[in-house]
Amino acid sequence: MSHKQRVELGWFIPTTGDGEYIGIAPQRPASPEYLTAVAKAAEAAGYEFTLIPAGGDCWDGFIVGSWITSQTTKLKALVALRPGLISPVLAARTAATLDQMSSGRVMMNVVTGHYPQDLKACGDILYDQHDARYERTLEFLEVVEGVWKHDGQDGMGFNYEGKHYFVEGGTCKPATYQSPYPPVYFGGSSVAGKKTAAKTADVYLMWAEPLDWIQEQISEMEGYLQEQRENDGLDRTLRYGMRAQLVVRETEQEAWDAAWRILSKADPEQVKSKEKLHAKTDAKGQERQMDLFRQSVENDYVIAPNMWSGLSAIRGGGAVAFVGTPAQVTARIMEFVDIGVTSFILSGYPHLEEAEITGKLLMPVLQAKLAERGLI
């Protein structure tokens, strides 16, 4: 695994709205104007791409991605593909269309699971079958990639027969803009998820955890890659990415004050409770986030130097935050770069102002450090 891979930095588009606080209704609803402002602030700050979330409360990712790329000049959109909720051939064509419309500024984020209620509400018959969803995801991506390789010009289409999908004469029009096709990002902390990612992904995504936890995950993934080489002759490499929150201020005390202020409007009992609604899922990544939260309750949710799990009191997903000065947060991020993480998806509350703050305070320090190492 090379440690000289280029490092990329991404931001987040809050398609369910956001605000200065969590645990209460969004103070700033999503709107075309607000999402555009966040995207432009992220681009101005030096972020290369934006993650557009997926889920029952989120605006449609492909439409938002199309809008965002039309309103910016360089910013890329990381858009979700959701196996089981869209056919793979239609997904391939939709992604290729956005790839063409944006002149190659699209990346694909494979989202296999979510909360069971959301999956049921979307009509996923495998809502309660964790490993079966990854089995289907593997087939889904085999079809997507197969169709991307067939534009129909030779009169031949893509044929596929699996347990979950049957395709005869599948083609992708338009062809993808990027060659051979848009990069695939993939998150999944279970064994089934990791083995599927090892076979299909370009970037394996993790939610922020302490350094040794992330190192263990990377080592496990490298083991699966080696297993594939030995058993199947499938010689692949992966890049590694991490999703994290940011609270960066000029002094460390200001940063910690700002971090705790995000929770200051939430119900205190909800903050203190060890039982969270978002923990009721079969997603292994969410289970790991909640393990960190529970282990850190007696330490004000500090899980490592300048790393804080407090937001897991309210929100699900990647809730761990880097908290500190630009120099401190840069040092922490570089520790993850040193073990092989080369893609960072960052965010903060509210996303507009925090994009501006991190663009002013953090990015010059972090980019200088990366440039010093030849990583940008």
Tab-separated table of C-alpha atoms in Angstrom:
chain	number	residue	atom	x	y	z
A	1	MET	CA	0.000	0.000	0.000
A	2	SER	CA	1.553	3.288	-1.090
A	3	HIS	CA	1.682	6.200	1.342
A	4	LYS	CA	2.501	8.647	-1.465
A	5	GLN	CA	-0.980	8.646	-2.915
A	6	ARG	CA	-2.516	12.051	-3.443
A	7	VAL	CA	-4.824	13.199	-0.616
A	8	GLU	CA	-8.277	14.584	-1.479
A	9	LEU	CA	-10.499	16.680	0.789
A	10	GLY	CA	-14.281	16.787	0.544
A	11	TRP	CA	-17.169	18.614	2.239
A	12	PHE	CA	-20.856	17.768	2.854
A	13	ILE	CA	-24.105	19.059	1.358
A	14	PRO	CA	-26.860	19.182	4.063
A	15	THR	CA	-29.900	18.170	2.021
A	16	THR	CA	-32.061	17.811	5.143
A	17	GLY	CA	-31.193	21.300	6.337
A	18	ASP	CA	-28.927	22.243	9.217
A	19	GLY	CA	-28.094	24.939	11.731
A	20	GLU	CA	-25.803	25.867	14.574
A	21	TYR	CA	-27.395	23.245	16.854
A	22	ILE	CA	-28.459	19.612	16.576
A	23	GLY	CA	-31.126	17.837	18.588
A	24	ILE	CA	-33.764	20.372	17.531
A	25	ALA	CA	-35.495	21.005	14.216
A	26	PRO	CA	-33.123	22.341	11.530
A	27	GLN	CA	-32.892	26.084	11.936
A	28	ARG	CA	-32.017	26.485	8.267
A	29	PRO	CA	-34.072	24.334	5.875
A	30	ALA	CA	-32.615	22.908	2.702
A	31	SER	CA	-33.230	25.002	-0.380
A	32	PRO	CA	-31.599	25.385	-3.792
A	33	GLU	CA	-30.163	28.691	-2.633
A	34	TYR	CA	-28.707	27.344	0.596
A	35	LEU	CA	-27.255	24.180	-0.936
A	36	THR	CA	-25.690	26.307	-3.660
A	37	ALA	CA	-24.174	28.622	-1.046
A	38	VAL	CA	-22.664	25.662	0.833
A	39	ALA	CA	-21.241	24.202	-2.375
A	40	LYS	CA	-19.704	27.505	-3.447
A	41	ALA	CA	-18.230	28.051	0.011
A	42	ALA	CA	-16.727	24.560	-0.056
A	43	GLU	CA	-15.214	25.157	-3.477
A	44	ALA	CA	-13.813	28.538	-2.396
A	45	ALA	CA	-12.325	26.907	0.707
A	46	GLY	CA	-10.393	24.440	-1.429
A	47	TYR	CA	-12.481	21.307	-1.025
A	48	GLU	CA	-12.486	19.162	-4.161
A	49	PHE	CA	-15.774	17.333	-3.822
A	50	THR	CA	-18.981	17.145	-1.820
A	51	LEU	CA	-20.770	14.176	-0.319
A	52	ILE	CA	-24.496	14.264	-1.029
A	53	PRO	CA	-26.255	12.114	1.593
A	54	ALA	CA	-28.853	9.403	1.012
A	55	GLY	CA	-31.838	8.428	3.133
A	56	GLY	CA	-35.543	8.919	3.576
A	57	ASP	CA	-35.251	12.552	4.691
A	58	CYS	CA	-32.704	13.570	2.046
A	59	TRP	CA	-33.303	15.321	-1.236
A	60	ASP	CA	-32.576	13.187	-4.307
A	61	GLY	CA	-28.824	12.921	-4.705
A	62	PHE	CA	-28.638	12.835	-8.477
A	63	ILE	CA	-30.770	15.943	-8.865
A	64	VAL	CA	-28.822	17.785	-6.171
A	65	GLY	CA	-25.548	16.613	-7.731
A	66	SER	CA	-26.624	17.913	-11.114
A	67	TRP	CA	-27.591	21.246	-9.567
A	68	ILE	CA	-24.394	21.579	-7.530
A	69	THR	CA	-22.079	20.826	-10.447
A	70	SER	CA	-23.967	23.327	-12.609
A	71	GLN	CA	-23.485	26.052	-10.003
A	72	THR	CA	-19.743	25.479	-9.470
A	73	THR	CA	-16.724	25.198	-11.740
A	74	LYS	CA	-14.500	22.483	-10.256
A	75	LEU	CA	-16.400	20.872	-7.376
A	76	LYS	CA	-17.231	17.190	-7.807
A	77	ALA	CA	-20.359	15.455	-6.505
A	78	LEU	CA	-20.201	12.150	-4.589
A	79	VAL	CA	-23.661	10.708	-5.237
A	80	ALA	CA	-25.240	7.570	-3.771
A	81	LEU	CA	-26.075	4.413	-5.664
A	82	ARG	CA	-28.571	2.397	-3.614
A	83	PRO	CA	-28.773	-1.269	-4.677
A	84	GLY	CA	-32.248	-2.684	-4.301
A	85	LEU	CA	-33.916	0.723	-4.640
A	86	ILE	CA	-32.975	1.335	-8.276
A	87	SER	CA	-32.212	-1.082	-11.092
A	88	PRO	CA	-28.497	-1.359	-11.899
A	89	VAL	CA	-28.951	-0.583	-15.603
A	90	LEU	CA	-30.963	2.550	-14.836
A	91	ALA	CA	-28.405	3.511	-12.181
A	92	ALA	CA	-25.571	3.109	-14.702
A	93	ARG	CA	-27.350	5.298	-17.257
A	94	THR	CA	-28.271	7.952	-14.694
A	95	ALA	CA	-24.698	8.096	-13.411
A	96	ALA	CA	-23.296	8.258	-16.933
A	97	THR	CA	-25.669	11.100	-17.806
A	98	LEU	CA	-24.557	13.112	-14.782
A	99	ASP	CA	-20.946	12.258	-15.630
A	100	GLN	CA	-21.455	13.743	-19.103
A	101	MET	CA	-23.464	16.744	-17.909
A	102	SER	CA	-20.767	17.637	-15.355
A	103	SER	CA	-17.789	16.885	-17.635
A	104	GLY	CA	-16.574	14.149	-15.341
A	105	ARG	CA	-17.278	15.751	-11.963
A	106	VAL	CA	-19.170	12.828	-10.443
A	107	MET	CA	-18.170	10.004	-8.090
A	108	MET	CA	-20.338	7.098	-6.950
A	109	ASN	CA	-21.006	6.268	-3.288
A	110	VAL	CA	-22.465	2.781	-2.840
A	111	VAL	CA	-24.990	2.739	0.035
A	112	THR	CA	-26.098	-0.820	0.753
A	113	GLY	CA	-27.919	-0.398	4.046
A	114	HIS	CA	-29.673	2.164	6.163
A	115	TYR	CA	-32.182	2.082	8.974
A	116	PRO	CA	-34.590	-0.850	8.481
A	117	GLN	CA	-37.623	1.444	8.573
A	118	ASP	CA	-36.202	3.576	5.768
A	119	LEU	CA	-35.440	0.488	3.685
A	120	LYS	CA	-38.959	-0.840	4.259
A	121	ALA	CA	-40.465	2.531	3.380
A	122	CYS	CA	-38.539	2.440	0.096
A	123	GLY	CA	-39.762	-1.066	-0.722
A	124	ASP	CA	-36.567	-3.045	-0.128
A	125	ILE	CA	-37.568	-6.656	0.458
A	126	LEU	CA	-34.139	-7.337	2.008
A	127	TYR	CA	-34.567	-4.640	4.658
A	128	ASP	CA	-33.840	-7.124	7.468
A	129	GLN	CA	-31.288	-9.331	5.662
A	130	HIS	CA	-27.910	-7.688	6.161
A	131	ASP	CA	-25.582	-10.104	4.368
A	132	ALA	CA	-28.060	-10.727	1.561
A	133	ARG	CA	-28.030	-6.994	0.810
A	134	TYR	CA	-24.274	-7.152	0.263
A	135	GLU	CA	-24.660	-10.229	-1.914
A	136	ARG	CA	-27.112	-8.211	-4.012
A	137	THR	CA	-24.769	-5.214	-3.995
A	138	LEU	CA	-21.990	-7.275	-5.534
A	139	GLU	CA	-24.300	-8.324	-8.366
A	140	PHE	CA	-25.568	-4.746	-8.713
A	141	LEU	CA	-22.053	-3.397	-9.209
A	142	GLU	CA	-21.136	-6.195	-11.597
A	143	VAL	CA	-24.085	-5.136	-13.741
A	144	VAL	CA	-23.327	-1.409	-13.440
A	145	GLU	CA	-19.715	-1.912	-14.476
A	146	GLY	CA	-20.702	-4.354	-17.195
A	147	VAL	CA	-23.218	-1.930	-18.671
A	148	TRP	CA	-20.755	0.977	-18.469
A	149	LYS	CA	-18.485	-1.047	-20.755
A	150	HIS	CA	-21.245	-1.482	-23.370
A	151	ASP	CA	-22.419	1.582	-25.251
A	152	GLY	CA	-24.202	-0.508	-27.889
A	153	GLN	CA	-22.018	0.721	-30.756
A	154	ASP	CA	-20.943	-2.814	-31.653
A	155	GLY	CA	-24.519	-4.053	-31.643
A	156	MET	CA	-23.787	-6.160	-28.592
A	157	GLY	CA	-25.207	-5.618	-25.161
A	158	PHE	CA	-24.316	-6.825	-21.703
A	159	ASN	CA	-25.859	-10.057	-20.476
A	160	TYR	CA	-26.037	-11.121	-16.856
A	161	GLU	CA	-27.843	-13.754	-14.850
A	162	GLY	CA	-27.456	-13.836	-11.085
A	163	LYS	CA	-29.530	-14.518	-8.018
A	164	HIS	CA	-30.867	-10.970	-7.828
A	165	TYR	CA	-30.562	-9.560	-11.370
A	166	PHE	CA	-31.166	-10.698	-14.930
A	167	VAL	CA	-30.079	-8.484	-17.822
A	168	GLU	CA	-30.143	-9.239	-21.542
A	169	GLY	CA	-28.664	-6.796	-24.032
A	170	GLY	CA	-27.964	-4.074	-21.472
A	171	THR	CA	-26.282	-0.909	-22.740
A	172	CYS	CA	-25.341	2.479	-21.329
A	173	LYS	CA	-26.229	5.557	-23.309
A	174	PRO	CA	-24.596	7.949	-22.971
A	175	ALA	CA	-21.230	6.395	-22.298
A	176	THR	CA	-19.449	7.657	-19.206
A	177	TYR	CA	-17.346	10.795	-19.581
A	178	GLN	CA	-14.610	9.465	-17.302
A	179	SER	CA	-12.466	6.593	-18.476
A	180	PRO	CA	-13.035	3.839	-17.761
A	181	TYR	CA	-15.869	5.087	-15.513
A	182	PRO	CA	-16.584	7.185	-12.397
A	183	PRO	CA	-14.739	6.093	-9.245
A	184	VAL	CA	-16.676	3.944	-6.793
A	185	TYR	CA	-16.627	4.749	-3.055
A	186	PHE	CA	-17.898	2.065	-0.693
A	187	GLY	CA	-18.524	1.919	3.048
A	188	GLY	CA	-19.411	-1.120	5.111
A	189	SER	CA	-17.835	-2.278	8.376
A	190	SER	CA	-19.163	-5.840	8.469
A	191	VAL	CA	-17.235	-8.782	7.030
A	192	ALA	CA	-19.776	-9.010	4.213
A	193	GLY	CA	-19.420	-5.311	3.477
A	194	LYS	CA	-15.636	-5.367	3.522
A	195	LYS	CA	-15.371	-8.396	1.256
A	196	THR	CA	-17.764	-6.794	-1.223
A	197	ALA	CA	-15.764	-3.562	-1.140
A	198	ALA	CA	-12.530	-5.468	-1.711
A	199	LYS	CA	-13.992	-6.849	-4.951
A	200	THR	CA	-15.597	-3.675	-6.267
A	201	ALA	CA	-14.501	-0.377	-4.718
A	202	ASP	CA	-11.906	2.192	-5.679
A	203	VAL	CA	-12.106	3.885	-2.256
A	204	TYR	CA	-13.110	2.134	0.962
A	205	LEU	CA	-14.822	4.590	3.319
A	206	MET	CA	-14.803	4.494	7.121
A	207	TRP	CA	-16.340	6.688	9.784
A	208	ALA	CA	-13.780	8.450	11.974
A	209	GLU	CA	-12.457	6.345	14.848
A	210	PRO	CA	-9.264	6.346	16.934
A	211	LEU	CA	-6.088	5.775	14.965
A	212	ASP	CA	-5.606	2.159	16.036
A	213	TRP	CA	-9.209	1.282	15.142
A	214	ILE	CA	-8.747	2.685	11.630
A	215	GLN	CA	-5.404	0.906	11.283
A	216	GLU	CA	-7.111	-2.382	12.163
A	217	GLN	CA	-9.765	-1.802	9.506
A	218	ILE	CA	-7.168	-1.010	6.841
A	219	SER	CA	-5.177	-4.108	7.786
A	220	GLU	CA	-8.312	-6.214	7.549
A	221	MET	CA	-9.097	-4.827	4.097
A	222	GLU	CA	-5.544	-5.455	2.920
A	223	GLY	CA	-5.960	-9.025	4.115
A	224	TYR	CA	-9.088	-9.474	2.019
A	225	LEU	CA	-7.281	-8.045	-1.013
A	226	GLN	CA	-4.436	-10.525	-0.512
A	227	GLU	CA	-6.928	-13.341	-0.073
A	228	GLN	CA	-8.470	-12.440	-3.430
A	229	ARG	CA	-5.081	-12.438	-5.126
A	230	GLU	CA	-4.255	-15.879	-3.781
A	231	ASN	CA	-7.642	-17.543	-4.228
A	232	ASP	CA	-9.213	-15.812	-7.225
A	233	GLY	CA	-6.335	-14.182	-9.072
A	234	LEU	CA	-8.086	-10.833	-8.576
A	235	ASP	CA	-5.291	-8.293	-8.164
A	236	ARG	CA	-6.823	-5.054	-6.900
A	237	THR	CA	-5.706	-2.153	-4.750
A	238	LEU	CA	-7.785	0.221	-2.655
A	239	ARG	CA	-7.569	3.768	-1.468
A	240	TYR	CA	-8.929	4.515	1.995
A	241	GLY	CA	-11.244	7.317	3.031
A	242	MET	CA	-12.680	8.648	6.286
A	243	ARG	CA	-15.770	10.698	7.180
A	244	ALA	CA	-15.399	13.139	10.094
A	245	GLN	CA	-16.834	16.299	11.621
A	246	LEU	CA	-14.748	19.423	12.218
A	247	VAL	CA	-14.699	22.082	14.919
A	248	VAL	CA	-11.663	24.283	14.276
A	249	ARG	CA	-10.987	27.581	16.014
A	250	GLU	CA	-7.965	29.803	16.683
A	251	THR	CA	-7.598	28.459	20.235
A	252	GLU	CA	-8.323	25.004	21.617
A	253	GLN	CA	-10.686	26.363	24.268
A	254	GLU	CA	-12.711	28.184	21.598
A	255	ALA	CA	-12.936	24.941	19.643
A	256	TRP	CA	-14.203	22.917	22.606
A	257	ASP	CA	-16.686	25.637	23.524
A	258	ALA	CA	-17.984	25.615	19.945
A	259	ALA	CA	-18.242	21.811	19.950
A	260	TRP	CA	-20.340	21.713	23.129
A	261	ARG	CA	-22.492	24.576	21.870
A	262	ILE	CA	-23.712	22.325	19.022
A	263	LEU	CA	-25.419	20.156	21.678
A	264	SER	CA	-26.584	23.024	23.889
A	265	LYS	CA	-30.196	23.112	22.657
A	266	ALA	CA	-30.771	19.360	22.794
A	267	ASP	CA	-32.742	17.656	25.553
A	268	PRO	CA	-30.152	16.952	28.308
A	269	GLU	CA	-31.684	13.545	28.973
A	270	GLN	CA	-31.310	12.648	25.322
A	271	VAL	CA	-27.667	13.689	25.418
A	272	LYS	CA	-26.956	11.650	28.564
A	273	SER	CA	-28.842	8.541	27.510
A	274	LYS	CA	-26.719	5.625	26.375
A	275	GLU	CA	-29.603	4.224	24.337
A	276	LYS	CA	-29.957	6.022	21.019
A	277	LEU	CA	-32.637	5.551	18.383
A	278	HIS	CA	-30.008	5.620	15.654
A	279	ALA	CA	-28.253	2.669	17.315
A	280	LYS	CA	-31.178	0.399	16.401
A	281	THR	CA	-29.707	-0.784	13.137
A	282	ASP	CA	-27.836	-3.780	11.771
A	283	ALA	CA	-25.149	-1.477	10.344
A	284	LYS	CA	-21.815	-2.487	11.882
A	285	GLY	CA	-20.352	0.965	11.317
A	286	GLN	CA	-23.091	2.527	13.438
A	287	GLU	CA	-22.509	-0.079	16.129
A	288	ARG	CA	-18.823	0.895	16.203
A	289	GLN	CA	-19.727	4.593	16.540
A	290	MET	CA	-22.016	3.805	19.463
A	291	ASP	CA	-19.349	1.648	21.121
A	292	LEU	CA	-17.026	4.656	21.016
A	293	PHE	CA	-19.735	6.892	22.424
A	294	ARG	CA	-20.525	4.582	25.344
A	295	GLN	CA	-16.854	4.064	26.173
A	296	SER	CA	-16.249	7.822	26.285
A	297	VAL	CA	-19.234	8.978	28.366
A	298	GLU	CA	-17.135	9.311	31.509
A	299	ASN	CA	-14.459	11.264	29.636
A	300	ASP	CA	-16.699	13.982	28.173
A	301	TYR	CA	-16.830	11.899	24.971
A	302	VAL	CA	-13.137	12.443	24.214
A	303	ILE	CA	-11.941	9.284	22.432
A	304	ALA	CA	-8.413	10.381	21.476
A	305	PRO	CA	-6.404	13.615	21.362
A	306	ASN	CA	-8.571	16.246	19.624
A	307	MET	CA	-11.207	13.599	18.737
A	308	TRP	CA	-14.693	13.824	20.219
A	309	SER	CA	-17.683	11.492	20.063
A	310	GLY	CA	-20.196	13.900	21.606
A	311	LEU	CA	-22.299	14.379	18.491
A	312	SER	CA	-23.198	10.675	18.593
A	313	ALA	CA	-25.495	11.669	21.463
A	314	ILE	CA	-27.861	13.008	18.814
A	315	ARG	CA	-26.924	12.134	15.268
A	316	GLY	CA	-26.237	8.834	13.579
A	317	GLY	CA	-23.598	8.147	10.963
A	318	GLY	CA	-20.118	9.598	11.070
A	319	ALA	CA	-20.405	11.753	14.189
A	320	VAL	CA	-16.837	11.791	15.518
A	321	ALA	CA	-15.287	15.258	15.291
A	322	PHE	CA	-11.771	16.643	15.142
A	323	VAL	CA	-11.762	19.490	17.682
A	324	GLY	CA	-8.916	21.955	18.117
A	325	THR	CA	-6.706	24.570	16.535
A	326	PRO	CA	-5.657	24.409	12.861
A	327	ALA	CA	-2.271	23.007	13.888
A	328	GLN	CA	-3.803	20.380	16.184
A	329	VAL	CA	-6.399	19.192	13.679
A	330	THR	CA	-3.801	19.139	10.898
A	331	ALA	CA	-1.545	16.992	13.079
A	332	ARG	CA	-4.374	14.546	13.773
A	333	ILE	CA	-5.360	14.305	10.102
A	334	MET	CA	-1.733	13.731	9.089
A	335	GLU	CA	-1.549	10.814	11.525
A	336	PHE	CA	-4.321	9.152	9.530
A	337	VAL	CA	-2.577	10.026	6.268
A	338	ASP	CA	0.511	8.263	7.619
A	339	ILE	CA	-1.388	4.985	7.991
A	340	GLY	CA	-2.894	5.177	4.514
A	341	VAL	CA	-6.031	7.349	4.586
A	342	THR	CA	-6.041	9.533	1.461
A	343	SER	CA	-9.648	10.732	1.179
A	344	PHE	CA	-11.315	12.837	3.877
A	345	ILE	CA	-15.001	13.827	3.864
A	346	LEU	CA	-15.381	16.626	6.409
A	347	SER	CA	-18.247	18.753	7.685
A	348	GLY	CA	-19.404	21.022	10.502
A	349	TYR	CA	-22.455	22.821	11.870
A	350	PRO	CA	-23.689	24.898	10.176
A	351	HIS	CA	-22.124	23.741	6.930
A	352	LEU	CA	-21.980	27.120	5.230
A	353	GLU	CA	-20.182	28.967	8.005
A	354	GLU	CA	-17.954	26.028	8.891
A	355	ALA	CA	-16.850	25.676	5.266
A	356	GLU	CA	-15.836	29.329	5.421
A	357	ILE	CA	-14.130	28.990	8.821
A	358	THR	CA	-12.176	25.880	7.868
A	359	GLY	CA	-11.302	27.444	4.533
A	360	LYS	CA	-9.742	30.371	6.395
A	361	LEU	CA	-8.174	28.589	9.370
A	362	LEU	CA	-7.568	24.919	8.581
A	363	MET	CA	-7.079	24.526	4.853
A	364	PRO	CA	-3.979	26.744	4.491
A	365	VAL	CA	-2.223	24.826	7.277
A	366	LEU	CA	-3.360	21.384	6.142
A	367	GLN	CA	-2.681	21.992	2.463
A	368	ALA	CA	0.776	23.350	3.240
A	369	LYS	CA	1.582	20.214	5.233
A	370	LEU	CA	0.285	17.981	2.435
A	371	ALA	CA	2.236	19.946	-0.172
A	372	GLU	CA	5.374	19.615	1.944
A	373	ARG	CA	4.947	15.852	1.722
A	374	GLY	CA	4.104	15.875	-1.990
A	375	LEU	CA	0.568	14.641	-1.341
A	376	ILE	CA	-1.452	17.258	-3.253
